[in-house]
Amino acid sequence: MSLPACIAIDGPAASGKSTIGNQIAEKIGYLYFDTGVMYRAITWMAWQRDASYDDEAVVTGLAESVLIDVRPPSVEDGRDYDVLVEGKDITWEIRQPEVDANVSVVSAYRGVRAALTAQQRRIGQRGQVVMVGRDIGTVVLPEAELKIYLDASPEVRARRRYEERLERGEEADLEMILENMRRRDKIDSTREVAPLRAAEDAVVIDTDDLTIEEVVAEIERLIRQFE
Ligand code: DC
């Protein structure tokens, strides 16, 4: 048997999806694709254009018309990829608190999801990809041979985000991050379209008491079962 063509990794914010997905992709020579970047890029565009995040028609129009480009990293500043929109490098802009606070509203819109899901499916169907998000195993690539759902408590996830920000030399407030995280979890998991949940055939890994290395080792073990 050969390795699974697509590996889907879903889970809430700061469950470790990005770091772990990236490491797995590197180990097996697959493309790493973080789909949250696309929802963040649309949120950033709406912010730049002073559009109201509540204006579903305008925000959906952006998702349908803007080309989001994700490429291998061109700068060595800790990034895993470049994110470009209309020729501008927005890799770090999309990590700002303003985007964090509004991306859940933007990503709940049906039209936004339809536009971005179509792009993600095209990339996934080429194979050899580790795709990370909220609805990869349930909606984007339900045919993925290996589906992982990474979970962790809000407290542990908020602390991880807090430490990431401090490491980047940014200001951070743990309580605010936790509050924001709970609010986002609620919107992401109760939205009508493609809510955050584990696919029925996903392997659920609780990462509260596991190191990144331990989670990566467990996923590698699951991948090797296909060989
Ligand atoms: O993983 P992240 O924090 O970068 O994701 C940002 C937001 O995008 C998150 O609040 C939910 C949304 N998202 C989504 O709805 N579906 C995906 N496949 C990926 C992200």
PDB file of C-alpha atoms and ligand atoms in Angstrom:
ATOM      1  CA  MET A   1       0.000   0.000   0.000  1.00  0.00           C
ATOM      2  CA  SER A   2       1.107   3.592  -0.471  1.00  0.00           C
ATOM      3  CA  LEU A   3       0.852   6.664   1.739  1.00  0.00           C
ATOM      4  CA  PRO A   4      -2.562   8.358   1.882  1.00  0.00           C
ATOM      5  CA  ALA A   5      -2.896  10.881  -0.993  1.00  0.00           C
ATOM      6  CA  CYS A   6      -4.477  13.483   1.280  1.00  0.00           C
ATOM      7  CA  ILE A   7      -4.163  13.941   4.990  1.00  0.00           C
ATOM      8  CA  ALA A   8      -6.833  16.141   6.573  1.00  0.00           C
ATOM      9  CA  ILE A   9      -6.077  17.803   9.910  1.00  0.00           C
ATOM     10  CA  ASP A  10      -8.883  19.718  11.607  1.00  0.00           C
ATOM     11  CA  GLY A  11      -9.361  21.259  15.021  1.00  0.00           C
ATOM     12  CA  PRO A  12      -9.992  24.502  16.924  1.00  0.00           C
ATOM     13  CA  ALA A  13      -7.674  27.539  16.995  1.00  0.00           C
ATOM     14  CA  ALA A  14      -4.231  26.881  18.495  1.00  0.00           C
ATOM     15  CA  SER A  15      -4.752  23.125  18.786  1.00  0.00           C
ATOM     16  CA  GLY A  16      -1.338  22.765  17.130  1.00  0.00           C
ATOM     17  CA  LYS A  17      -2.672  22.035  13.632  1.00  0.00           C
ATOM     18  CA  SER A  18      -0.314  24.358  11.769  1.00  0.00           C
ATOM     19  CA  THR A  19       2.942  23.370  13.456  1.00  0.00           C
ATOM     20  CA  ILE A  20       2.076  19.694  13.358  1.00  0.00           C
ATOM     21  CA  GLY A  21       0.681  19.730   9.811  1.00  0.00           C
ATOM     22  CA  ASN A  22       3.786  21.496   8.572  1.00  0.00           C
ATOM     23  CA  GLN A  23       6.138  19.023  10.253  1.00  0.00           C
ATOM     24  CA  ILE A  24       4.235  16.015   8.920  1.00  0.00           C
ATOM     25  CA  ALA A  25       4.263  17.461   5.393  1.00  0.00           C
ATOM     26  CA  GLU A  26       8.015  18.025   5.581  1.00  0.00           C
ATOM     27  CA  LYS A  27       8.675  14.510   6.812  1.00  0.00           C
ATOM     28  CA  ILE A  28       6.788  12.825   3.977  1.00  0.00           C
ATOM     29  CA  GLY A  29       7.534  15.403   1.267  1.00  0.00           C
ATOM     30  CA  TYR A  30       3.931  16.593   0.859  1.00  0.00           C
ATOM     31  CA  LEU A  31       2.591  20.086   0.248  1.00  0.00           C
ATOM     32  CA  TYR A  32       1.446  21.771   3.456  1.00  0.00           C
ATOM     33  CA  PHE A  33      -1.680  23.836   2.980  1.00  0.00           C
ATOM     34  CA  ASP A  34      -3.185  25.878   5.825  1.00  0.00           C
ATOM     35  CA  THR A  35      -6.707  26.772   4.682  1.00  0.00           C
ATOM     36  CA  GLY A  36      -7.294  29.258   7.543  1.00  0.00           C
ATOM     37  CA  VAL A  37      -4.967  31.604   5.653  1.00  0.00           C
ATOM     38  CA  MET A  38      -7.633  32.075   2.981  1.00  0.00           C
ATOM     39  CA  TYR A  39     -10.348  33.111   5.456  1.00  0.00           C
ATOM     40  CA  ARG A  40      -7.849  35.410   7.128  1.00  0.00           C
ATOM     41  CA  ALA A  41      -6.865  37.008   3.806  1.00  0.00           C
ATOM     42  CA  ILE A  42     -10.505  37.846   3.003  1.00  0.00           C
ATOM     43  CA  THR A  43     -10.970  39.301   6.505  1.00  0.00           C
ATOM     44  CA  TRP A  44      -7.835  41.392   6.045  1.00  0.00           C
ATOM     45  CA  MET A  45      -9.111  42.640   2.654  1.00  0.00           C
ATOM     46  CA  ALA A  46     -12.438  43.698   4.194  1.00  0.00           C
ATOM     47  CA  TRP A  47     -10.549  45.553   6.933  1.00  0.00           C
ATOM     48  CA  GLN A  48      -8.301  47.350   4.426  1.00  0.00           C
ATOM     49  CA  ARG A  49     -11.289  48.410   2.364  1.00  0.00           C
ATOM     50  CA  ASP A  50     -13.166  49.622   5.429  1.00  0.00           C
ATOM     51  CA  ALA A  51     -15.973  47.242   4.600  1.00  0.00           C
ATOM     52  CA  SER A  52     -18.264  46.246   7.435  1.00  0.00           C
ATOM     53  CA  TYR A  53     -17.620  42.612   8.429  1.00  0.00           C
ATOM     54  CA  ASP A  54     -21.399  42.316   8.774  1.00  0.00           C
ATOM     55  CA  ASP A  55     -21.925  43.166   5.119  1.00  0.00           C
ATOM     56  CA  GLU A  56     -22.234  39.646   3.779  1.00  0.00           C
ATOM     57  CA  ALA A  57     -22.665  40.700   0.136  1.00  0.00           C
ATOM     58  CA  VAL A  58     -19.485  42.805   0.077  1.00  0.00           C
ATOM     59  CA  VAL A  59     -17.393  40.241   1.950  1.00  0.00           C
ATOM     60  CA  THR A  60     -18.657  37.423  -0.292  1.00  0.00           C
ATOM     61  CA  GLY A  61     -17.820  39.547  -3.347  1.00  0.00           C
ATOM     62  CA  LEU A  62     -14.237  39.780  -2.101  1.00  0.00           C
ATOM     63  CA  ALA A  63     -13.974  36.000  -1.655  1.00  0.00           C
ATOM     64  CA  GLU A  64     -15.317  35.460  -5.163  1.00  0.00           C
ATOM     65  CA  SER A  65     -13.009  37.934  -6.872  1.00  0.00           C
ATOM     66  CA  VAL A  66      -9.698  38.117  -4.999  1.00  0.00           C
ATOM     67  CA  LEU A  67      -6.918  35.707  -5.886  1.00  0.00           C
ATOM     68  CA  ILE A  68      -5.069  34.506  -2.784  1.00  0.00           C
ATOM     69  CA  ASP A  69      -1.644  33.141  -3.521  1.00  0.00           C
ATOM     70  CA  VAL A  70       0.186  30.868  -1.063  1.00  0.00           C
ATOM     71  CA  ARG A  71       3.802  30.160  -2.033  1.00  0.00           C
ATOM     72  CA  PRO A  72       6.979  28.729  -0.508  1.00  0.00           C
ATOM     73  CA  PRO A  73       8.586  31.173   1.955  1.00  0.00           C
ATOM     74  CA  SER A  74      10.745  33.916   0.409  1.00  0.00           C
ATOM     75  CA  VAL A  75      11.878  35.432   3.734  1.00  0.00           C
ATOM     76  CA  GLU A  76      13.489  33.681   6.686  1.00  0.00           C
ATOM     77  CA  ASP A  77      11.484  35.231   9.492  1.00  0.00           C
ATOM     78  CA  GLY A  78       9.815  32.176  10.949  1.00  0.00           C
ATOM     79  CA  ARG A  79       7.118  31.926   8.299  1.00  0.00           C
ATOM     80  CA  ASP A  80       6.096  28.614   6.721  1.00  0.00           C
ATOM     81  CA  TYR A  81       4.854  30.205   3.473  1.00  0.00           C
ATOM     82  CA  ASP A  82       4.227  33.561   1.801  1.00  0.00           C
ATOM     83  CA  VAL A  83       0.648  34.787   1.549  1.00  0.00           C
ATOM     84  CA  LEU A  84       0.099  37.269  -1.269  1.00  0.00           C
ATOM     85  CA  VAL A  85      -2.966  39.210  -2.254  1.00  0.00           C
ATOM     86  CA  GLU A  86      -2.837  41.455  -5.297  1.00  0.00           C
ATOM     87  CA  GLY A  87       0.965  41.293  -5.204  1.00  0.00           C
ATOM     88  CA  LYS A  88       1.217  42.379  -1.549  1.00  0.00           C
ATOM     89  CA  ASP A  89       2.862  40.152   1.042  1.00  0.00           C
ATOM     90  CA  ILE A  90       0.338  39.866   3.898  1.00  0.00           C
ATOM     91  CA  THR A  91       1.849  36.848   5.678  1.00  0.00           C
ATOM     92  CA  TRP A  92       2.058  38.584   9.056  1.00  0.00           C
ATOM     93  CA  GLU A  93      -0.763  41.114   8.578  1.00  0.00           C
ATOM     94  CA  ILE A  94      -3.285  38.270   8.650  1.00  0.00           C
ATOM     95  CA  ARG A  95      -2.099  37.299  12.165  1.00  0.00           C
ATOM     96  CA  GLN A  96      -3.084  40.628  13.708  1.00  0.00           C
ATOM     97  CA  PRO A  97      -5.670  40.721  16.538  1.00  0.00           C
ATOM     98  CA  GLU A  98      -8.088  42.650  14.278  1.00  0.00           C
ATOM     99  CA  VAL A  99      -8.156  39.666  11.919  1.00  0.00           C
ATOM    100  CA  ASP A 100      -8.334  37.145  14.803  1.00  0.00           C
ATOM    101  CA  ALA A 101     -11.355  38.982  16.189  1.00  0.00           C
ATOM    102  CA  ASN A 102     -13.339  39.048  12.942  1.00  0.00           C
ATOM    103  CA  VAL A 103     -12.349  36.007  10.911  1.00  0.00           C
ATOM    104  CA  SER A 104     -15.026  33.770  12.444  1.00  0.00           C
ATOM    105  CA  VAL A 105     -17.803  36.101  11.289  1.00  0.00           C
ATOM    106  CA  VAL A 106     -16.358  36.223   7.776  1.00  0.00           C
ATOM    107  CA  SER A 107     -15.839  32.474   7.590  1.00  0.00           C
ATOM    108  CA  ALA A 108     -19.451  31.738   8.595  1.00  0.00           C
ATOM    109  CA  TYR A 109     -20.803  33.218   5.337  1.00  0.00           C
ATOM    110  CA  ARG A 110     -22.099  30.587   2.929  1.00  0.00           C
ATOM    111  CA  GLY A 111     -20.823  32.375  -0.196  1.00  0.00           C
ATOM    112  CA  VAL A 112     -17.366  32.911   1.293  1.00  0.00           C
ATOM    113  CA  ARG A 113     -17.121  29.219   2.139  1.00  0.00           C
ATOM    114  CA  ALA A 114     -18.354  28.130  -1.290  1.00  0.00           C
ATOM    115  CA  ALA A 115     -15.715  30.241  -3.047  1.00  0.00           C
ATOM    116  CA  LEU A 116     -12.818  29.191  -0.822  1.00  0.00           C
ATOM    117  CA  THR A 117     -13.835  25.532  -0.515  1.00  0.00           C
ATOM    118  CA  ALA A 118     -13.787  25.205  -4.316  1.00  0.00           C
ATOM    119  CA  GLN A 119     -10.207  26.509  -4.449  1.00  0.00           C
ATOM    120  CA  GLN A 120      -9.147  24.220  -1.602  1.00  0.00           C
ATOM    121  CA  ARG A 121     -10.680  21.137  -3.209  1.00  0.00           C
ATOM    122  CA  ARG A 122      -8.791  21.775  -6.423  1.00  0.00           C
ATOM    123  CA  ILE A 123      -5.514  21.837  -4.529  1.00  0.00           C
ATOM    124  CA  GLY A 124      -6.446  18.781  -2.442  1.00  0.00           C
ATOM    125  CA  GLN A 125      -7.435  16.676  -5.407  1.00  0.00           C
ATOM    126  CA  ARG A 126      -3.945  16.975  -6.853  1.00  0.00           C
ATOM    127  CA  GLY A 127      -2.864  14.743  -3.944  1.00  0.00           C
ATOM    128  CA  GLN A 128       0.303  14.638  -1.841  1.00  0.00           C
ATOM    129  CA  VAL A 129      -1.082  17.268   0.458  1.00  0.00           C
ATOM    130  CA  VAL A 130      -1.490  17.795   4.182  1.00  0.00           C
ATOM    131  CA  MET A 131      -4.459  20.125   4.427  1.00  0.00           C
ATOM    132  CA  VAL A 132      -5.218  21.869   7.691  1.00  0.00           C
ATOM    133  CA  GLY A 133      -8.439  23.646   8.735  1.00  0.00           C
ATOM    134  CA  ARG A 134     -11.838  23.238  10.391  1.00  0.00           C
ATOM    135  CA  ASP A 135     -13.877  21.346   7.802  1.00  0.00           C
ATOM    136  CA  ILE A 136     -11.326  19.486   5.691  1.00  0.00           C
ATOM    137  CA  GLY A 137     -12.387  15.999   6.794  1.00  0.00           C
ATOM    138  CA  THR A 138     -16.103  16.835   6.808  1.00  0.00           C
ATOM    139  CA  VAL A 139     -16.590  19.063   3.733  1.00  0.00           C
ATOM    140  CA  VAL A 140     -13.495  19.971   1.709  1.00  0.00           C
ATOM    141  CA  LEU A 141     -11.969  16.513   1.305  1.00  0.00           C
ATOM    142  CA  PRO A 142     -14.342  13.956   2.852  1.00  0.00           C
ATOM    143  CA  GLU A 143     -12.599  11.350   0.697  1.00  0.00           C
ATOM    144  CA  ALA A 144      -9.230  11.913   2.448  1.00  0.00           C
ATOM    145  CA  GLU A 145      -7.834   8.534   3.498  1.00  0.00           C
ATOM    146  CA  LEU A 146      -6.470   9.826   6.786  1.00  0.00           C
ATOM    147  CA  LYS A 147      -8.355  12.352   8.900  1.00  0.00           C
ATOM    148  CA  ILE A 148      -7.038  13.702  12.158  1.00  0.00           C
ATOM    149  CA  TYR A 149      -8.930  15.913  14.608  1.00  0.00           C
ATOM    150  CA  LEU A 150      -6.653  17.704  17.076  1.00  0.00           C
ATOM    151  CA  ASP A 151      -8.279  18.957  20.246  1.00  0.00           C
ATOM    152  CA  ALA A 152      -7.156  20.807  23.394  1.00  0.00           C
ATOM    153  CA  SER A 153      -8.867  22.788  26.155  1.00  0.00           C
ATOM    154  CA  PRO A 154      -9.412  26.548  25.609  1.00  0.00           C
ATOM    155  CA  GLU A 155      -7.021  27.344  28.497  1.00  0.00           C
ATOM    156  CA  VAL A 156      -4.136  25.385  27.001  1.00  0.00           C
ATOM    157  CA  ARG A 157      -4.766  26.813  23.548  1.00  0.00           C
ATOM    158  CA  ALA A 158      -4.965  30.397  24.816  1.00  0.00           C
ATOM    159  CA  ARG A 159      -1.638  29.979  26.582  1.00  0.00           C
ATOM    160  CA  ARG A 160      -0.025  28.651  23.402  1.00  0.00           C
ATOM    161  CA  ARG A 161      -1.279  31.668  21.409  1.00  0.00           C
ATOM    162  CA  TYR A 162      -0.103  34.012  24.171  1.00  0.00           C
ATOM    163  CA  GLU A 163       3.406  32.540  24.141  1.00  0.00           C
ATOM    164  CA  GLU A 164       3.580  32.671  20.339  1.00  0.00           C
ATOM    165  CA  ARG A 165       2.785  36.390  20.421  1.00  0.00           C
ATOM    166  CA  LEU A 166       5.390  37.100  23.104  1.00  0.00           C
ATOM    167  CA  GLU A 167       7.976  35.156  21.111  1.00  0.00           C
ATOM    168  CA  ARG A 168       7.297  37.381  18.112  1.00  0.00           C
ATOM    169  CA  GLY A 169       7.892  40.397  20.369  1.00  0.00           C
ATOM    170  CA  GLU A 170       4.232  41.434  20.269  1.00  0.00           C
ATOM    171  CA  GLU A 171       2.088  42.556  23.177  1.00  0.00           C
ATOM    172  CA  ALA A 172      -0.339  39.990  24.511  1.00  0.00           C
ATOM    173  CA  ASP A 173      -3.047  39.699  27.142  1.00  0.00           C
ATOM    174  CA  LEU A 174      -3.778  36.122  28.210  1.00  0.00           C
ATOM    175  CA  GLU A 175      -7.317  36.824  29.495  1.00  0.00           C
ATOM    176  CA  MET A 176      -8.278  38.622  26.306  1.00  0.00           C
ATOM    177  CA  ILE A 177      -6.878  35.837  24.151  1.00  0.00           C
ATOM    178  CA  LEU A 178      -8.848  33.254  26.150  1.00  0.00           C
ATOM    179  CA  GLU A 179     -12.070  35.240  25.879  1.00  0.00           C
ATOM    180  CA  ASN A 180     -11.569  35.708  22.139  1.00  0.00           C
ATOM    181  CA  MET A 181     -10.773  32.028  21.715  1.00  0.00           C
ATOM    182  CA  ARG A 182     -14.005  30.972  23.472  1.00  0.00           C
ATOM    183  CA  ARG A 183     -16.019  33.355  21.332  1.00  0.00           C
ATOM    184  CA  ARG A 184     -14.426  32.031  18.132  1.00  0.00           C
ATOM    185  CA  ASP A 185     -14.903  28.398  19.175  1.00  0.00           C
ATOM    186  CA  LYS A 186     -18.578  29.100  19.704  1.00  0.00           C
ATOM    187  CA  ILE A 187     -19.055  30.767  16.306  1.00  0.00           C
ATOM    188  CA  ASP A 188     -16.953  28.138  14.482  1.00  0.00           C
ATOM    189  CA  SER A 189     -18.736  25.166  16.032  1.00  0.00           C
ATOM    190  CA  THR A 190     -22.322  26.448  15.923  1.00  0.00           C
ATOM    191  CA  ARG A 191     -22.359  28.036  12.464  1.00  0.00           C
ATOM    192  CA  GLU A 192     -24.857  26.649   9.981  1.00  0.00           C
ATOM    193  CA  VAL A 193     -22.406  25.924   7.173  1.00  0.00           C
ATOM    194  CA  ALA A 194     -19.536  23.482   7.725  1.00  0.00           C
ATOM    195  CA  PRO A 195     -19.316  23.808  11.533  1.00  0.00           C
ATOM    196  CA  LEU A 196     -16.150  22.758  13.303  1.00  0.00           C
ATOM    197  CA  ARG A 197     -16.501  19.095  14.257  1.00  0.00           C
ATOM    198  CA  ALA A 198     -14.608  15.852  13.892  1.00  0.00           C
ATOM    199  CA  ALA A 199     -15.559  13.689  10.902  1.00  0.00           C
ATOM    200  CA  GLU A 200     -17.057  10.365  11.952  1.00  0.00           C
ATOM    201  CA  ASP A 201     -14.011   8.505  10.660  1.00  0.00           C
ATOM    202  CA  ALA A 202     -11.434  10.960  12.071  1.00  0.00           C
ATOM    203  CA  VAL A 203      -8.831   9.944  14.638  1.00  0.00           C
ATOM    204  CA  VAL A 204      -9.278  12.361  17.561  1.00  0.00           C
ATOM    205  CA  ILE A 205      -6.095  13.312  19.438  1.00  0.00           C
ATOM    206  CA  ASP A 206      -6.331  15.341  22.650  1.00  0.00           C
ATOM    207  CA  THR A 207      -3.119  17.388  22.759  1.00  0.00           C
ATOM    208  CA  ASP A 208      -3.508  18.966  26.239  1.00  0.00           C
ATOM    209  CA  ASP A 209      -0.829  16.787  27.783  1.00  0.00           C
ATOM    210  CA  LEU A 210       1.175  15.956  24.685  1.00  0.00           C
ATOM    211  CA  THR A 211       4.192  17.703  23.221  1.00  0.00           C
ATOM    212  CA  ILE A 212       4.319  18.600  19.539  1.00  0.00           C
ATOM    213  CA  GLU A 213       6.845  15.784  19.032  1.00  0.00           C
ATOM    214  CA  GLU A 214       4.498  13.252  20.616  1.00  0.00           C
ATOM    215  CA  VAL A 215       1.584  14.275  18.404  1.00  0.00           C
ATOM    216  CA  VAL A 216       3.769  14.207  15.280  1.00  0.00           C
ATOM    217  CA  ALA A 217       5.016  10.729  16.225  1.00  0.00           C
ATOM    218  CA  GLU A 218       1.446   9.477  16.684  1.00  0.00           C
ATOM    219  CA  ILE A 219       0.348  10.829  13.288  1.00  0.00           C
ATOM    220  CA  GLU A 220       3.433   9.360  11.632  1.00  0.00           C
ATOM    221  CA  ARG A 221       2.513   6.013  13.120  1.00  0.00           C
ATOM    222  CA  LEU A 222      -0.995   6.325  11.648  1.00  0.00           C
ATOM    223  CA  ILE A 223       0.460   7.255   8.233  1.00  0.00           C
ATOM    224  CA  ARG A 224       2.866   4.311   8.239  1.00  0.00           C
ATOM    225  CA  GLN A 225      -0.078   1.951   8.685  1.00  0.00           C
ATOM    226  CA  PHE A 226      -0.908   2.686   5.040  1.00  0.00           C
ATOM    227  CA  GLU A 227       2.463   1.472   3.803  1.00  0.00           C
TER     228      GLU A 227
HETATM  229  O1   DC B   1      -6.798  28.148  11.772  1.00  0.00           O
HETATM  230  P1   DC B   1      -6.944  29.660  11.823  1.00  0.00           P
HETATM  231  O2   DC B   1      -7.033  30.216  13.231  1.00  0.00           O
HETATM  232  O3   DC B   1      -5.929  30.380  11.014  1.00  0.00           O
HETATM  233  O4   DC B   1      -8.368  29.921  11.140  1.00  0.00           O
HETATM  234  C1   DC B   1      -8.914  31.197  11.039  1.00  0.00           C
HETATM  235  C2   DC B   1     -10.440  31.138  10.960  1.00  0.00           C
HETATM  236  O5   DC B   1     -10.836  30.610   9.705  1.00  0.00           O
HETATM  237  C3   DC B   1     -11.144  30.328  12.024  1.00  0.00           C
HETATM  238  O6   DC B   1     -11.775  31.171  12.951  1.00  0.00           O
HETATM  239  C4   DC B   1     -12.157  29.509  11.307  1.00  0.00           C
HETATM  240  C5   DC B   1     -11.912  29.731   9.865  1.00  0.00           C
HETATM  241  N1   DC B   1     -11.620  28.517   9.107  1.00  0.00           N
HETATM  242  C6   DC B   1     -12.684  27.813   8.626  1.00  0.00           C
HETATM  243  O7   DC B   1     -13.821  28.180   8.905  1.00  0.00           O
HETATM  244  N2   DC B   1     -12.477  26.721   7.838  1.00  0.00           N
HETATM  245  C7   DC B   1     -11.227  26.317   7.551  1.00  0.00           C
HETATM  246  N3   DC B   1     -11.057  25.246   6.771  1.00  0.00           N
HETATM  247  C8   DC B   1     -10.111  27.014   8.064  1.00  0.00           C
HETATM  248  C9   DC B   1     -10.341  28.106   8.860  1.00  0.00           C
END
